[in-house]
Amino acid sequence: MSRGHQDVVDADLSGYFDTIPHAELMKSVARRIVDRAMLHLIKMWLAAPVEEKGEDGRKIRTTMNRDAGKGIPQGAPISPLLSNLYMRRFILGWKKFGFEARFGARIVNYADDLVICCRNNAPRALATMREIMSKLKLTVNEEKTRLCRMPDGKFDFLGYTFSRLYSVKTRKPYIGNRPSKKSIKRMAEAIHVQTGRNMEWMDAEEMVEQLNRKLRGWANYFQLGSVTKAYRFIDRYTTTRLRRWFCKKHKKSGKGITRYPDEFFYNKLGLIQLPKIPQNLPWAKA
């Protein structure tokens, strides 16, 4: 966060990917691509039917995007590019009409995840953001959009929580970031699924390898700021779930703490221990 930007508009859009208007999006694309065949291909892709599974498990083919003239499929390789391209209209409009200078407000975003860091008049910046989003045919999620005053407040952005923290050595306060509770919970849920009873058929080495892949990926992203507490929690949760998985797999009673200590997982099976990850490893860099 830039020095002096203490007021934050923590913004959220309702169904951003599902509400991007095709006509306006194609105008943005056409400013960058002149090949008519390519433009036609992108337009066809936007209007292509989508196949989903219904509640009964049967496949359902819908043409909702084509019928409504809006929405881009999530998960497709080109979707992040197009979503950022359309959001750029908001960012350019914010600068072109002088709102960045007027409010001392800088936008930080990735696709629809955005915050506006303001030096002054944050309520007016929020109102202006609503007006521009309306003109872009996008809807602000009023329940999740709010104003935040730093350093007393806090907000989540791209998986991190930004708030007042305290130095371990000096105990002096500073504005920093740490993995959000939601991000930690999602990782714990992924580990829970990986070590479920339906995975007892796996070999121990393969199980640890699968867990290590998840841990590496998570640590590769969440390595900035204050991460020690989050790392320790994920470590404890991983060994607890893995210990339970071993007991179920080998039909052993009890919690298995003595039979399967942490050292067994770390030293013999090679389970990654997050707090001890060297920060100079290629995959540990941002």
mmCIF file of C-alpha atoms in Angstrom:
data_model
loop_
_atom_site.group_PDB
_atom_site.id
_atom_site.type_symbol
_atom_site.label_atom_id
_atom_site.label_comp_id
_atom_site.label_asym_id
_atom_site.label_seq_id
_atom_site.Cartn_x
_atom_site.Cartn_y
_atom_site.Cartn_z
ATOM 1 C CA MET A 1 0.000 0.000 0.000
ATOM 2 C CA SER A 2 1.405 3.418 -0.970
ATOM 3 C CA ARG A 3 2.335 5.840 1.775
ATOM 4 C CA GLY A 4 -0.647 7.999 2.750
ATOM 5 C CA HIS A 5 -3.315 5.830 1.105
ATOM 6 C CA GLN A 6 -5.144 4.991 4.329
ATOM 7 C CA ASP A 7 -8.705 4.699 3.014
ATOM 8 C CA VAL A 8 -9.530 1.607 0.982
ATOM 9 C CA VAL A 9 -12.577 0.826 -1.134
ATOM 10 C CA ASP A 10 -12.808 -2.952 -0.840
ATOM 11 C CA ALA A 11 -14.909 -3.644 -3.931
ATOM 12 C CA ASP A 12 -16.683 -6.757 -5.151
ATOM 13 C CA LEU A 13 -18.646 -7.345 -8.351
ATOM 14 C CA SER A 14 -21.603 -9.688 -8.663
ATOM 15 C CA GLY A 15 -20.998 -12.462 -11.198
ATOM 16 C CA TYR A 16 -18.380 -10.533 -13.155
ATOM 17 C CA PHE A 17 -17.548 -13.310 -15.639
ATOM 18 C CA ASP A 18 -21.246 -14.016 -16.194
ATOM 19 C CA THR A 19 -22.206 -10.379 -16.843
ATOM 20 C CA ILE A 20 -19.501 -9.068 -19.185
ATOM 21 C CA PRO A 21 -21.490 -7.785 -22.214
ATOM 22 C CA HIS A 22 -20.387 -9.325 -25.492
ATOM 23 C CA ALA A 23 -20.870 -6.237 -27.683
ATOM 24 C CA GLU A 24 -18.817 -3.944 -25.460
ATOM 25 C CA LEU A 25 -16.167 -6.621 -24.937
ATOM 26 C CA MET A 26 -15.784 -7.183 -28.673
ATOM 27 C CA LYS A 27 -15.257 -3.431 -29.148
ATOM 28 C CA SER A 28 -12.306 -3.634 -26.769
ATOM 29 C CA VAL A 29 -10.973 -6.699 -28.587
ATOM 30 C CA ALA A 30 -11.413 -5.062 -32.016
ATOM 31 C CA ARG A 31 -9.213 -2.146 -30.949
ATOM 32 C CA ARG A 32 -6.326 -4.618 -30.647
ATOM 33 C CA ILE A 33 -7.110 -7.244 -33.300
ATOM 34 C CA VAL A 34 -7.794 -6.397 -36.955
ATOM 35 C CA ASP A 35 -7.988 -9.935 -38.309
ATOM 36 C CA ARG A 36 -11.679 -10.485 -39.100
ATOM 37 C CA ALA A 37 -11.408 -14.251 -38.964
ATOM 38 C CA MET A 38 -9.927 -14.093 -35.464
ATOM 39 C CA LEU A 39 -12.596 -11.637 -34.304
ATOM 40 C CA HIS A 40 -15.301 -13.922 -35.698
ATOM 41 C CA LEU A 41 -13.759 -16.911 -33.926
ATOM 42 C CA ILE A 42 -13.751 -15.085 -30.571
ATOM 43 C CA LYS A 43 -17.335 -13.973 -31.107
ATOM 44 C CA MET A 44 -18.392 -17.555 -31.871
ATOM 45 C CA TRP A 45 -16.569 -18.795 -28.788
ATOM 46 C CA LEU A 46 -18.410 -16.285 -26.586
ATOM 47 C CA ALA A 47 -21.769 -17.501 -27.919
ATOM 48 C CA ALA A 48 -20.938 -21.224 -27.894
ATOM 49 C CA PRO A 49 -23.284 -23.510 -25.900
ATOM 50 C CA VAL A 50 -22.092 -24.600 -22.466
ATOM 51 C CA GLU A 51 -22.471 -28.159 -21.199
ATOM 52 C CA GLU A 52 -23.029 -28.580 -17.452
ATOM 53 C CA LYS A 53 -24.202 -31.277 -15.074
ATOM 54 C CA GLY A 54 -27.621 -30.885 -13.498
ATOM 55 C CA GLU A 55 -28.631 -31.854 -9.961
ATOM 56 C CA ASP A 56 -29.522 -35.352 -11.181
ATOM 57 C CA GLY A 57 -26.062 -35.791 -12.710
ATOM 58 C CA ARG A 58 -27.285 -35.552 -16.292
ATOM 59 C CA LYS A 59 -25.565 -33.252 -18.765
ATOM 60 C CA ILE A 60 -27.404 -30.067 -19.614
ATOM 61 C CA ARG A 61 -26.593 -28.026 -22.721
ATOM 62 C CA THR A 62 -27.379 -24.304 -22.356
ATOM 63 C CA THR A 63 -27.112 -21.268 -24.615
ATOM 64 C CA MET A 64 -27.535 -18.720 -21.813
ATOM 65 C CA ASN A 65 -24.538 -16.605 -22.841
ATOM 66 C CA ARG A 66 -25.671 -16.428 -26.444
ATOM 67 C CA ASP A 67 -29.285 -15.670 -25.533
ATOM 68 C CA ALA A 68 -28.387 -12.954 -23.022
ATOM 69 C CA GLY A 69 -25.497 -11.534 -25.037
ATOM 70 C CA LYS A 70 -23.222 -11.547 -22.028
ATOM 71 C CA GLY A 71 -20.893 -13.765 -20.009
ATOM 72 C CA ILE A 72 -17.646 -15.585 -20.722
ATOM 73 C CA PRO A 73 -16.931 -19.214 -19.730
ATOM 74 C CA GLN A 74 -14.854 -19.545 -16.585
ATOM 75 C CA GLY A 75 -11.917 -21.905 -16.761
ATOM 76 C CA ALA A 76 -11.202 -21.377 -20.442
ATOM 77 C CA PRO A 77 -7.604 -20.341 -21.274
ATOM 78 C CA ILE A 78 -8.634 -17.052 -22.867
ATOM 79 C CA SER A 79 -11.115 -16.005 -20.146
ATOM 80 C CA PRO A 80 -8.577 -14.333 -17.795
ATOM 81 C CA LEU A 81 -7.227 -12.297 -20.723
ATOM 82 C CA LEU A 82 -10.662 -11.113 -21.824
ATOM 83 C CA SER A 83 -11.791 -10.385 -18.272
ATOM 84 C CA ASN A 84 -8.739 -8.210 -17.650
ATOM 85 C CA LEU A 85 -9.202 -6.536 -21.020
ATOM 86 C CA TYR A 86 -12.761 -5.500 -20.192
ATOM 87 C CA MET A 87 -11.837 -4.347 -16.672
ATOM 88 C CA ARG A 88 -9.241 -2.112 -18.301
ATOM 89 C CA ARG A 89 -12.113 0.060 -19.524
ATOM 90 C CA PHE A 90 -12.904 0.897 -15.926
ATOM 91 C CA ILE A 91 -9.261 1.616 -15.078
ATOM 92 C CA LEU A 92 -8.728 3.827 -18.137
ATOM 93 C CA GLY A 93 -11.975 5.704 -17.458
ATOM 94 C CA TRP A 94 -10.924 6.249 -13.837
ATOM 95 C CA LYS A 95 -7.703 7.912 -15.002
ATOM 96 C CA LYS A 96 -9.041 9.684 -18.089
ATOM 97 C CA PHE A 97 -11.772 11.552 -16.219
ATOM 98 C CA GLY A 98 -9.396 12.612 -13.460
ATOM 99 C CA PHE A 99 -10.708 10.523 -10.558
ATOM 100 C CA GLU A 100 -7.276 9.152 -9.731
ATOM 101 C CA ALA A 101 -5.932 12.682 -9.193
ATOM 102 C CA ARG A 102 -9.105 14.037 -7.592
ATOM 103 C CA PHE A 103 -9.334 11.390 -4.881
ATOM 104 C CA GLY A 104 -5.621 10.517 -4.777
ATOM 105 C CA ALA A 105 -6.931 7.044 -5.564
ATOM 106 C CA ARG A 106 -5.007 4.174 -7.085
ATOM 107 C CA ILE A 107 -6.688 1.019 -8.369
ATOM 108 C CA VAL A 108 -5.073 -2.356 -7.756
ATOM 109 C CA ASN A 109 -6.805 -5.262 -9.479
ATOM 110 C CA TYR A 110 -6.668 -8.666 -11.074
ATOM 111 C CA ALA A 111 -9.753 -9.267 -13.208
ATOM 112 C CA ASP A 112 -12.733 -8.485 -10.951
ATOM 113 C CA ASP A 113 -10.760 -8.526 -7.699
ATOM 114 C CA LEU A 114 -10.024 -4.884 -6.982
ATOM 115 C CA VAL A 115 -9.345 -2.361 -4.268
ATOM 116 C CA ILE A 116 -9.112 1.425 -4.558
ATOM 117 C CA CYS A 117 -6.516 2.983 -2.240
ATOM 118 C CA CYS A 118 -7.483 6.597 -1.508
ATOM 119 C CA ARG A 119 -5.758 9.555 0.090
ATOM 120 C CA ASN A 120 -9.039 11.416 0.588
ATOM 121 C CA ASN A 121 -12.808 11.301 0.009
ATOM 122 C CA ALA A 122 -13.159 7.530 -0.127
ATOM 123 C CA PRO A 123 -17.008 7.660 0.059
ATOM 124 C CA ARG A 124 -17.075 9.746 -3.125
ATOM 125 C CA ALA A 125 -14.604 7.362 -4.761
ATOM 126 C CA LEU A 126 -16.960 4.484 -3.919
ATOM 127 C CA ALA A 127 -19.947 6.332 -5.393
ATOM 128 C CA THR A 128 -17.984 7.124 -8.545
ATOM 129 C CA MET A 129 -16.937 3.501 -8.880
ATOM 130 C CA ARG A 130 -20.598 2.471 -8.721
ATOM 131 C CA GLU A 131 -21.513 4.942 -11.482
ATOM 132 C CA ILE A 132 -18.773 3.759 -13.822
ATOM 133 C CA MET A 133 -19.544 0.084 -13.241
ATOM 134 C CA SER A 134 -23.191 0.760 -14.043
ATOM 135 C CA LYS A 135 -22.205 2.351 -17.361
ATOM 136 C CA LEU A 136 -20.092 -0.712 -18.103
ATOM 137 C CA LYS A 137 -23.183 -2.882 -17.421
ATOM 138 C CA LEU A 138 -21.558 -4.462 -14.372
ATOM 139 C CA THR A 139 -23.141 -4.844 -10.920
ATOM 140 C CA VAL A 140 -21.492 -3.946 -7.622
ATOM 141 C CA ASN A 141 -22.076 -6.479 -4.852
ATOM 142 C CA GLU A 142 -23.274 -4.116 -2.129
ATOM 143 C CA GLU A 143 -23.132 -6.754 0.599
ATOM 144 C CA LYS A 144 -19.415 -7.362 0.114
ATOM 145 C CA THR A 145 -18.315 -3.876 -0.973
ATOM 146 C CA ARG A 146 -17.219 -1.620 1.878
ATOM 147 C CA LEU A 147 -14.922 1.156 3.035
ATOM 148 C CA CYS A 148 -11.904 0.315 5.163
ATOM 149 C CA ARG A 149 -9.757 2.715 7.155
ATOM 150 C CA MET A 150 -6.171 1.618 7.713
ATOM 151 C CA PRO A 151 -4.382 0.790 9.937
ATOM 152 C CA ASP A 152 -7.300 0.086 12.305
ATOM 153 C CA GLY A 153 -9.277 -1.858 9.715
ATOM 154 C CA LYS A 154 -8.410 -4.815 7.531
ATOM 155 C CA PHE A 155 -9.375 -6.223 4.154
ATOM 156 C CA ASP A 156 -8.791 -9.339 2.059
ATOM 157 C CA PHE A 157 -7.319 -9.170 -1.423
ATOM 158 C CA LEU A 158 -6.119 -11.998 -3.685
ATOM 159 C CA GLY A 159 -6.011 -14.500 -0.846
ATOM 160 C CA TYR A 160 -4.182 -12.240 1.608
ATOM 161 C CA THR A 161 -5.438 -10.264 4.601
ATOM 162 C CA PHE A 162 -3.960 -6.762 4.908
ATOM 163 C CA SER A 163 -4.018 -5.315 8.427
ATOM 164 C CA ARG A 164 -1.950 -4.016 11.304
ATOM 165 C CA LEU A 165 0.717 -6.517 12.347
ATOM 166 C CA TYR A 166 3.470 -6.410 14.925
ATOM 167 C CA SER A 167 7.153 -7.099 14.476
ATOM 168 C CA VAL A 168 8.265 -10.289 16.221
ATOM 169 C CA LYS A 169 11.547 -8.690 17.294
ATOM 170 C CA THR A 170 10.572 -5.109 18.176
ATOM 171 C CA ARG A 171 6.771 -5.454 18.636
ATOM 172 C CA LYS A 172 6.400 -2.270 16.618
ATOM 173 C CA PRO A 173 3.206 -2.075 14.533
ATOM 174 C CA TYR A 174 3.218 -1.997 10.742
ATOM 175 C CA ILE A 175 0.734 -2.563 7.923
ATOM 176 C CA GLY A 176 1.422 -5.975 6.462
ATOM 177 C CA ASN A 177 -0.168 -9.026 4.922
ATOM 178 C CA ARG A 178 -0.686 -12.665 5.793
ATOM 179 C CA PRO A 179 -2.633 -15.571 4.228
ATOM 180 C CA SER A 180 -6.348 -14.983 4.820
ATOM 181 C CA LYS A 181 -8.441 -17.315 6.956
ATOM 182 C CA LYS A 182 -10.438 -18.249 3.865
ATOM 183 C CA SER A 183 -7.268 -19.245 1.998
ATOM 184 C CA ILE A 184 -6.061 -21.350 4.919
ATOM 185 C CA LYS A 185 -9.479 -23.004 5.191
ATOM 186 C CA ARG A 186 -9.518 -23.866 1.479
ATOM 187 C CA MET A 187 -6.078 -25.428 1.734
ATOM 188 C CA ALA A 188 -7.154 -27.464 4.770
ATOM 189 C CA GLU A 189 -10.213 -28.660 2.836
ATOM 190 C CA ALA A 190 -8.000 -29.737 -0.072
ATOM 191 C CA ILE A 191 -5.776 -31.723 2.307
ATOM 192 C CA HIS A 192 -8.877 -33.255 3.921
ATOM 193 C CA VAL A 193 -10.120 -34.478 0.540
ATOM 194 C CA GLN A 194 -6.687 -35.799 -0.442
ATOM 195 C CA THR A 195 -6.419 -37.860 2.772
ATOM 196 C CA GLY A 196 -9.995 -39.125 2.740
ATOM 197 C CA ARG A 197 -10.948 -42.775 3.270
ATOM 198 C CA ASN A 198 -11.556 -43.198 -0.451
ATOM 199 C CA MET A 199 -7.811 -42.612 -0.944
ATOM 200 C CA GLU A 200 -6.660 -45.558 1.162
ATOM 201 C CA TRP A 201 -5.753 -47.488 -1.994
ATOM 202 C CA MET A 202 -2.775 -45.193 -2.615
ATOM 203 C CA ASP A 203 0.777 -46.083 -1.612
ATOM 204 C CA ALA A 204 2.284 -44.002 1.177
ATOM 205 C CA GLU A 205 4.928 -42.560 -1.146
ATOM 206 C CA GLU A 206 2.318 -41.553 -3.705
ATOM 207 C CA MET A 207 0.118 -39.982 -1.029
ATOM 208 C CA VAL A 208 3.017 -37.883 0.280
ATOM 209 C CA GLU A 209 3.953 -36.909 -3.269
ATOM 210 C CA GLN A 210 0.409 -35.680 -3.912
ATOM 211 C CA LEU A 211 0.402 -33.721 -0.652
ATOM 212 C CA ASN A 212 3.794 -32.213 -1.436
ATOM 213 C CA ARG A 213 2.497 -30.927 -4.759
ATOM 214 C CA LYS A 214 -0.343 -29.135 -2.997
ATOM 215 C CA LEU A 215 1.956 -27.777 -0.294
ATOM 216 C CA ARG A 216 4.521 -26.559 -2.837
ATOM 217 C CA GLY A 217 1.895 -24.787 -4.895
ATOM 218 C CA TRP A 218 0.315 -23.183 -1.847
ATOM 219 C CA ALA A 219 3.653 -22.049 -0.408
ATOM 220 C CA ASN A 220 4.776 -20.777 -3.803
ATOM 221 C CA TYR A 221 1.907 -18.287 -3.732
ATOM 222 C CA PHE A 222 1.642 -17.631 0.003
ATOM 223 C CA GLN A 223 5.248 -16.809 0.791
ATOM 224 C CA LEU A 224 4.954 -13.033 1.162
ATOM 225 C CA GLY A 225 4.479 -11.238 4.448
ATOM 226 C CA SER A 226 3.790 -12.903 7.770
ATOM 227 C CA VAL A 227 3.381 -16.601 6.938
ATOM 228 C CA THR A 228 4.811 -18.505 9.919
ATOM 229 C CA LYS A 229 1.527 -19.048 11.788
ATOM 230 C CA ALA A 230 -0.277 -20.130 8.624
ATOM 231 C CA TYR A 231 2.554 -22.501 7.708
ATOM 232 C CA ARG A 232 2.539 -24.072 11.169
ATOM 233 C CA PHE A 233 -1.225 -24.563 11.092
ATOM 234 C CA ILE A 234 -1.113 -26.245 7.676
ATOM 235 C CA ASP A 235 1.805 -28.411 8.849
ATOM 236 C CA ARG A 236 -0.095 -29.592 11.927
ATOM 237 C CA TYR A 237 -3.252 -30.225 9.956
ATOM 238 C CA THR A 238 -1.377 -32.166 7.261
ATOM 239 C CA THR A 239 0.411 -34.495 9.701
ATOM 240 C CA THR A 240 -2.800 -35.051 11.695
ATOM 241 C CA ARG A 241 -4.757 -35.990 8.584
ATOM 242 C CA LEU A 242 -1.895 -38.118 7.216
ATOM 243 C CA ARG A 243 -1.571 -39.934 10.548
ATOM 244 C CA ARG A 244 -5.293 -40.682 10.532
ATOM 245 C CA TRP A 245 -5.032 -41.874 6.921
ATOM 246 C CA PHE A 246 -2.231 -44.312 7.880
ATOM 247 C CA CYS A 247 -4.257 -45.711 10.786
ATOM 248 C CA LYS A 248 -7.310 -46.277 8.598
ATOM 249 C CA LYS A 249 -5.241 -47.774 5.789
ATOM 250 C CA HIS A 250 -3.431 -50.245 8.038
ATOM 251 C CA LYS A 251 -6.411 -50.919 10.348
ATOM 252 C CA LYS A 252 -4.660 -49.511 13.427
ATOM 253 C CA SER A 253 -6.633 -48.245 16.419
ATOM 254 C CA GLY A 254 -5.916 -44.980 18.228
ATOM 255 C CA LYS A 255 -4.569 -41.707 16.881
ATOM 256 C CA GLY A 256 -1.223 -43.185 15.804
ATOM 257 C CA ILE A 257 0.888 -40.459 17.412
ATOM 258 C CA THR A 258 3.493 -42.927 18.707
ATOM 259 C CA ARG A 259 3.367 -45.264 15.704
ATOM 260 C CA TYR A 260 3.489 -42.452 13.148
ATOM 261 C CA PRO A 261 5.296 -39.426 14.656
ATOM 262 C CA ASP A 262 5.955 -36.267 12.641
ATOM 263 C CA GLU A 263 9.570 -37.306 12.104
ATOM 264 C CA PHE A 264 8.359 -40.418 10.248
ATOM 265 C CA PHE A 265 6.582 -38.244 7.701
ATOM 266 C CA TYR A 266 9.306 -35.615 7.360
ATOM 267 C CA ASN A 267 12.475 -37.714 7.526
ATOM 268 C CA LYS A 268 11.443 -41.064 6.051
ATOM 269 C CA LEU A 269 8.670 -40.195 3.596
ATOM 270 C CA GLY A 270 9.924 -36.736 2.648
ATOM 271 C CA LEU A 271 6.828 -34.722 3.546
ATOM 272 C CA ILE A 272 7.475 -31.005 3.081
ATOM 273 C CA GLN A 273 7.696 -28.963 6.283
ATOM 274 C CA LEU A 274 6.552 -25.483 5.307
ATOM 275 C CA PRO A 275 8.395 -23.331 7.915
ATOM 276 C CA LYS A 276 11.679 -24.937 6.849
ATOM 277 C CA ILE A 277 11.270 -24.282 3.139
ATOM 278 C CA PRO A 278 14.378 -22.512 1.765
ATOM 279 C CA GLN A 279 13.180 -19.252 0.228
ATOM 280 C CA ASN A 280 15.830 -19.454 -2.523
ATOM 281 C CA LEU A 281 14.354 -22.534 -4.182
ATOM 282 C CA PRO A 282 13.047 -21.827 -7.726
ATOM 283 C CA TRP A 283 9.484 -22.838 -6.875
ATOM 284 C CA ALA A 284 9.553 -20.812 -3.626
ATOM 285 C CA LYS A 285 10.010 -17.536 -5.453
ATOM 286 C CA ALA A 286 7.117 -15.292 -6.430
#
